[in-house]
């Protein structure tokens, strides 16, 4: 059975001491609490080692926000999948719309990143989603289908089964504008059907598909109540332990 997951994406926020404090706060809030989902925090590269040192890995998963599309070598400033894995992190966000938009990430580079992440035992949290214009002109389902086909459908069923997907309508990220729970459900059901057509029902049913885009404690319950919404990828609201926990406990 697929898992319910709430994953934080801290983006380029917090210094190392601030990040360590936030991680400790989330970890503490989870102590002795029964929650109905896996909880993950994805943090800047600089934070991985010190955050890993202060969290209980059985309660709180740790991930990076990106990794390089090469294994090692002369790629100044890049951080590879083996480096991320060596910190103790278990997850990596790939294909976030901010990386596609500001750093020119394409399906071709993302294919490499996914392969390297999997090779190094990292679980990719792979992001897909349409921009406002595509939502408005009605092409949003086709756009998301193509993102999945182009970057992921080269994978074997076994490797595809290791992924977590995150549907993040770009127009809802950091804007305060959330997709309605019906809009999210329509897309999530469509994504699951797209997976089923390629890999079969079992793989589709077992794939966790998260929603991301201005998810907060006040709207998480309605979103997570939808049958094909298996949790959230949370940006802004993950920067405060209390609001993040408000989303975690929406399950
Ligand atoms: C994100 O960037 O992954 C995200 C969902 O951001 P926010 O929750 O701030 O919209």
Tab-separated table of C-alpha atoms and ligand atoms in Angstrom:
chain	number	residue	atom	x	y	z
A	1	UNK	CA	0.000	0.000	0.000
A	2	UNK	CA	1.179	3.492	-0.759
A	3	UNK	CA	2.283	5.698	2.092
A	4	UNK	CA	0.918	8.996	3.318
A	5	UNK	CA	3.786	11.482	3.383
A	6	UNK	CA	4.281	15.074	4.466
A	7	UNK	CA	7.605	16.493	3.272
A	8	UNK	CA	8.977	19.949	3.966
A	9	UNK	CA	10.965	21.856	1.351
A	10	UNK	CA	12.928	24.541	3.139
A	11	UNK	CA	14.263	25.978	-0.138
A	12	UNK	CA	17.049	28.572	0.366
A	13	UNK	CA	16.002	29.520	3.880
A	14	UNK	CA	17.642	29.424	7.316
A	15	UNK	CA	21.284	29.571	8.336
A	16	UNK	CA	22.806	26.350	9.678
A	17	UNK	CA	22.074	27.203	13.365
A	18	UNK	CA	18.526	28.275	12.471
A	19	UNK	CA	17.995	25.104	10.451
A	20	UNK	CA	19.326	22.873	13.217
A	21	UNK	CA	16.927	24.554	15.652
A	22	UNK	CA	13.980	24.093	13.303
A	23	UNK	CA	14.868	20.422	12.764
A	24	UNK	CA	15.150	19.916	16.522
A	25	UNK	CA	11.753	21.583	17.028
A	26	UNK	CA	10.080	19.329	14.442
A	27	UNK	CA	11.828	16.268	15.879
A	28	UNK	CA	10.689	17.196	19.386
A	29	UNK	CA	7.118	17.752	18.248
A	30	UNK	CA	7.132	14.225	16.794
A	31	UNK	CA	8.540	12.627	19.944
A	32	UNK	CA	6.027	10.316	21.549
A	33	UNK	CA	3.378	11.286	19.013
A	34	UNK	CA	1.573	8.777	16.802
A	35	UNK	CA	1.237	10.295	13.354
A	36	UNK	CA	-0.507	8.758	10.354
A	37	UNK	CA	2.090	9.675	7.769
A	38	UNK	CA	5.821	9.587	7.099
A	39	UNK	CA	7.416	12.951	7.848
A	40	UNK	CA	10.404	14.239	5.876
A	41	UNK	CA	12.347	17.493	5.824
A	42	UNK	CA	14.317	18.477	2.716
A	43	UNK	CA	16.990	21.004	3.607
A	44	UNK	CA	19.846	22.939	1.966
A	45	UNK	CA	23.039	20.929	1.308
A	46	UNK	CA	24.943	22.775	4.059
A	47	UNK	CA	22.368	21.621	6.606
A	48	UNK	CA	22.303	17.900	5.822
A	49	UNK	CA	25.075	16.713	8.143
A	50	UNK	CA	24.248	18.852	11.190
A	51	UNK	CA	20.516	18.195	10.829
A	52	UNK	CA	21.109	14.463	10.441
A	53	UNK	CA	22.998	14.586	13.747
A	54	UNK	CA	20.029	15.967	15.709
A	55	UNK	CA	17.034	14.065	14.342
A	56	UNK	CA	15.663	10.618	15.053
A	57	UNK	CA	15.737	8.919	11.662
A	58	UNK	CA	12.930	6.562	12.704
A	59	UNK	CA	10.577	9.510	13.150
A	60	UNK	CA	11.830	12.100	10.689
A	61	UNK	CA	13.277	11.490	7.230
A	62	UNK	CA	15.930	13.735	5.759
A	63	UNK	CA	16.326	14.838	2.156
A	64	UNK	CA	18.224	17.233	-0.083
A	65	UNK	CA	16.571	19.686	-2.453
A	66	UNK	CA	18.574	18.750	-5.531
A	67	UNK	CA	21.591	16.774	-6.719
A	68	UNK	CA	23.932	16.960	-9.688
A	69	UNK	CA	23.420	15.222	-13.004
A	70	UNK	CA	26.971	13.824	-12.856
A	71	UNK	CA	28.581	11.314	-10.528
A	72	UNK	CA	31.773	13.288	-9.738
A	73	UNK	CA	34.441	15.410	-11.393
A	74	UNK	CA	35.027	18.959	-12.603
A	75	UNK	CA	31.603	20.461	-11.894
A	76	UNK	CA	32.471	23.322	-9.557
A	77	UNK	CA	29.756	24.112	-7.065
A	78	UNK	CA	27.703	20.987	-7.702
A	79	UNK	CA	26.758	18.364	-5.109
A	80	UNK	CA	26.451	14.773	-6.314
A	81	UNK	CA	23.998	12.044	-5.362
A	82	UNK	CA	26.762	9.990	-3.653
A	83	UNK	CA	27.688	13.088	-1.596
A	84	UNK	CA	24.064	13.564	-0.548
A	85	UNK	CA	23.731	9.884	0.351
A	86	UNK	CA	26.933	10.024	2.410
A	87	UNK	CA	25.355	12.633	4.727
A	88	UNK	CA	22.713	10.154	5.858
A	89	UNK	CA	19.948	11.731	3.757
A	90	UNK	CA	17.497	9.301	2.221
A	91	UNK	CA	15.498	11.539	-0.119
A	92	UNK	CA	16.126	14.151	-2.779
A	93	UNK	CA	13.688	16.579	-4.388
A	94	UNK	CA	14.191	16.566	-8.165
A	95	UNK	CA	12.600	18.662	-10.887
A	96	UNK	CA	11.186	21.341	-8.615
A	97	UNK	CA	9.630	24.077	-10.771
A	98	UNK	CA	12.060	26.649	-9.357
A	99	UNK	CA	14.958	24.558	-10.664
A	100	UNK	CA	13.261	24.057	-14.017
A	101	UNK	CA	12.476	27.789	-14.274
A	102	UNK	CA	15.609	29.470	-12.859
A	103	UNK	CA	18.303	26.860	-13.572
A	104	UNK	CA	17.091	25.493	-16.892
A	105	UNK	CA	16.557	21.914	-15.776
A	106	UNK	CA	15.133	19.784	-18.559
A	107	UNK	CA	13.736	16.283	-18.717
A	108	UNK	CA	17.094	15.156	-20.116
A	109	UNK	CA	19.094	16.410	-17.106
A	110	UNK	CA	16.399	15.167	-14.758
A	111	UNK	CA	16.644	11.666	-16.218
A	112	UNK	CA	20.331	11.642	-15.248
A	113	UNK	CA	19.600	12.961	-11.771
A	114	UNK	CA	16.890	10.366	-11.148
A	115	UNK	CA	19.197	7.560	-12.294
A	116	UNK	CA	22.033	8.758	-10.045
A	117	UNK	CA	19.729	9.258	-7.065
A	118	UNK	CA	18.373	5.717	-7.400
A	119	UNK	CA	21.842	4.267	-7.949
A	120	UNK	CA	22.868	5.816	-4.622
A	121	UNK	CA	19.863	4.581	-2.687
A	122	UNK	CA	18.106	7.959	-2.528
A	123	UNK	CA	14.359	8.221	-3.007
A	124	UNK	CA	13.553	10.983	-5.490
A	125	UNK	CA	10.600	13.227	-4.689
A	126	UNK	CA	9.939	14.121	-8.305
A	127	UNK	CA	8.007	17.331	-8.999
A	128	UNK	CA	5.713	18.018	-11.910
A	129	UNK	CA	3.175	20.740	-12.558
A	130	UNK	CA	1.805	23.252	-15.016
A	131	UNK	CA	2.132	27.039	-15.142
A	132	UNK	CA	-0.898	29.339	-14.950
A	133	UNK	CA	-1.166	29.816	-18.707
A	134	UNK	CA	-1.354	26.034	-19.211
A	135	UNK	CA	-3.996	25.726	-16.489
A	136	UNK	CA	-6.021	28.450	-18.187
A	137	UNK	CA	-5.673	27.192	-21.769
A	138	UNK	CA	-6.723	23.698	-20.684
A	139	UNK	CA	-3.466	21.938	-21.614
A	140	UNK	CA	-2.499	21.183	-17.992
A	141	UNK	CA	-3.166	17.447	-18.090
A	142	UNK	CA	-1.136	16.987	-21.282
A	143	UNK	CA	1.706	19.116	-19.878
A	144	UNK	CA	2.022	17.015	-16.732
A	145	UNK	CA	1.705	13.757	-18.671
A	146	UNK	CA	4.578	14.838	-20.931
A	147	UNK	CA	6.755	15.806	-17.951
A	148	UNK	CA	6.269	12.309	-16.523
A	149	UNK	CA	6.762	10.522	-19.843
A	150	UNK	CA	9.877	12.476	-20.819
A	151	UNK	CA	11.765	12.230	-17.524
A	152	UNK	CA	10.547	8.995	-15.939
A	153	UNK	CA	9.118	6.520	-18.409
A	154	UNK	CA	12.566	5.252	-19.327
A	155	UNK	CA	12.624	3.602	-15.867
A	156	UNK	CA	11.868	-0.037	-15.246
A	157	UNK	CA	8.720	-0.740	-13.216
A	158	UNK	CA	10.963	-1.717	-10.312
A	159	UNK	CA	12.792	1.614	-10.341
A	160	UNK	CA	9.631	3.642	-10.951
A	161	UNK	CA	8.158	2.025	-7.831
A	162	UNK	CA	10.897	3.663	-5.754
A	163	UNK	CA	9.762	7.208	-6.607
A	164	UNK	CA	7.541	9.647	-4.766
A	165	UNK	CA	5.763	12.094	-7.082
A	166	UNK	CA	4.740	15.627	-6.144
A	167	UNK	CA	2.145	17.493	-8.195
A	168	UNK	CA	2.872	21.170	-7.741
A	169	UNK	CA	0.873	23.576	-9.895
A	170	UNK	CA	3.408	26.364	-10.428
A	171	UNK	CA	0.697	29.019	-10.041
A	172	UNK	CA	0.068	27.782	-6.490
A	173	UNK	CA	3.676	27.701	-5.260
A	174	UNK	CA	4.448	30.449	-2.780
A	175	UNK	CA	1.504	32.490	-4.053
A	176	UNK	CA	-1.022	31.743	-1.334
A	177	UNK	CA	-3.259	30.427	-4.131
A	178	UNK	CA	-4.008	26.740	-3.474
A	179	UNK	CA	-5.478	24.361	-6.017
A	180	UNK	CA	-8.913	23.358	-4.803
A	181	UNK	CA	-9.169	19.840	-3.445
A	182	UNK	CA	-11.174	18.914	-6.566
A	183	UNK	CA	-8.509	20.350	-8.880
A	184	UNK	CA	-5.846	18.397	-6.991
A	185	UNK	CA	-7.901	15.191	-7.109
A	186	UNK	CA	-8.522	15.536	-10.848
A	187	UNK	CA	-4.796	15.819	-11.540
A	188	UNK	CA	-3.716	13.147	-9.047
A	189	UNK	CA	-6.212	10.631	-10.480
A	190	UNK	CA	-4.957	11.500	-13.962
A	191	UNK	CA	-1.323	10.992	-12.913
A	192	UNK	CA	-2.193	7.635	-11.378
A	193	UNK	CA	-3.984	6.579	-14.573
A	194	UNK	CA	-0.967	7.673	-16.617
A	195	UNK	CA	1.242	5.474	-14.420
A	196	UNK	CA	-1.228	2.593	-14.674
A	197	UNK	CA	-1.269	2.749	-18.479
A	198	UNK	CA	2.517	2.412	-18.519
A	199	UNK	CA	3.364	0.198	-15.529
A	200	UNK	CA	0.084	-1.443	-14.535
A	201	UNK	CA	-2.385	-1.081	-11.683
A	202	UNK	CA	-0.180	-2.380	-8.886
A	203	UNK	CA	2.617	0.141	-9.482
A	204	UNK	CA	0.068	2.964	-9.901
A	205	UNK	CA	-1.775	2.078	-6.706
A	206	UNK	CA	1.469	1.910	-4.745
A	207	UNK	CA	2.866	5.277	-5.898
A	208	UNK	CA	2.562	8.098	-3.367
A	209	UNK	CA	1.513	11.321	-5.100
A	210	UNK	CA	1.895	14.448	-2.964
A	211	UNK	CA	0.270	17.827	-3.535
A	212	UNK	CA	2.355	20.982	-3.243
A	213	UNK	CA	1.420	24.641	-3.524
A	214	UNK	CA	0.466	26.887	-0.615
A	215	UNK	CA	-0.595	23.914	1.483
A	216	UNK	CA	-1.160	24.965	5.109
A	217	UNK	CA	-2.855	23.640	8.242
A	218	UNK	CA	-6.146	25.251	7.207
A	219	UNK	CA	-6.434	23.497	3.831
A	220	UNK	CA	-4.412	20.297	4.352
A	221	UNK	CA	-7.288	18.230	5.747
A	222	UNK	CA	-9.542	18.768	2.736
A	223	UNK	CA	-6.698	18.099	0.289
A	224	UNK	CA	-5.516	14.953	2.086
A	225	UNK	CA	-9.089	13.638	2.277
A	226	UNK	CA	-9.103	13.190	-1.498
A	227	UNK	CA	-8.535	9.560	-2.486
A	228	UNK	CA	-5.558	10.155	-4.770
A	229	UNK	CA	-3.817	12.814	-2.657
A	230	UNK	CA	-1.280	10.967	-0.515
A	231	UNK	CA	0.173	13.934	1.312
A	232	UNK	CA	1.952	17.193	0.700
A	233	UNK	CA	5.218	18.813	-0.285
A	234	UNK	CA	5.278	21.903	1.867
A	235	UNK	CA	7.326	25.049	1.239
A	236	UNK	CA	6.574	28.151	3.307
A	237	UNK	CA	4.575	26.379	5.999
A	238	UNK	CA	7.461	23.964	6.692
A	239	UNK	CA	9.615	26.797	8.023
A	240	UNK	CA	7.718	26.902	11.273
A	241	UNK	CA	7.521	23.718	13.367
A	242	UNK	CA	4.008	24.457	14.584
A	243	UNK	CA	2.492	25.073	11.148
A	244	UNK	CA	4.369	22.093	9.690
A	245	UNK	CA	3.003	19.893	12.470
A	246	UNK	CA	-0.469	21.330	11.795
A	247	UNK	CA	-0.177	19.803	8.308
A	248	UNK	CA	1.366	16.525	9.540
A	249	UNK	CA	-1.547	16.040	11.930
A	250	UNK	CA	-4.097	16.728	9.181
A	251	UNK	CA	-3.796	12.995	8.449
B	1	LIG	C1	7.222	24.092	-2.831
B	1	LIG	O1	8.014	24.933	-3.219
B	1	LIG	O2	7.508	22.890	-2.948
B	1	LIG	C2	5.966	24.558	-2.241
B	1	LIG	C3	4.958	23.736	-2.223
B	1	LIG	O3	5.950	25.828	-1.746
B	1	LIG	P1	4.768	26.555	-0.935
B	1	LIG	O4	4.183	25.550	0.010
B	1	LIG	O5	5.419	27.692	-0.228
B	1	LIG	O6	3.765	26.997	-1.954
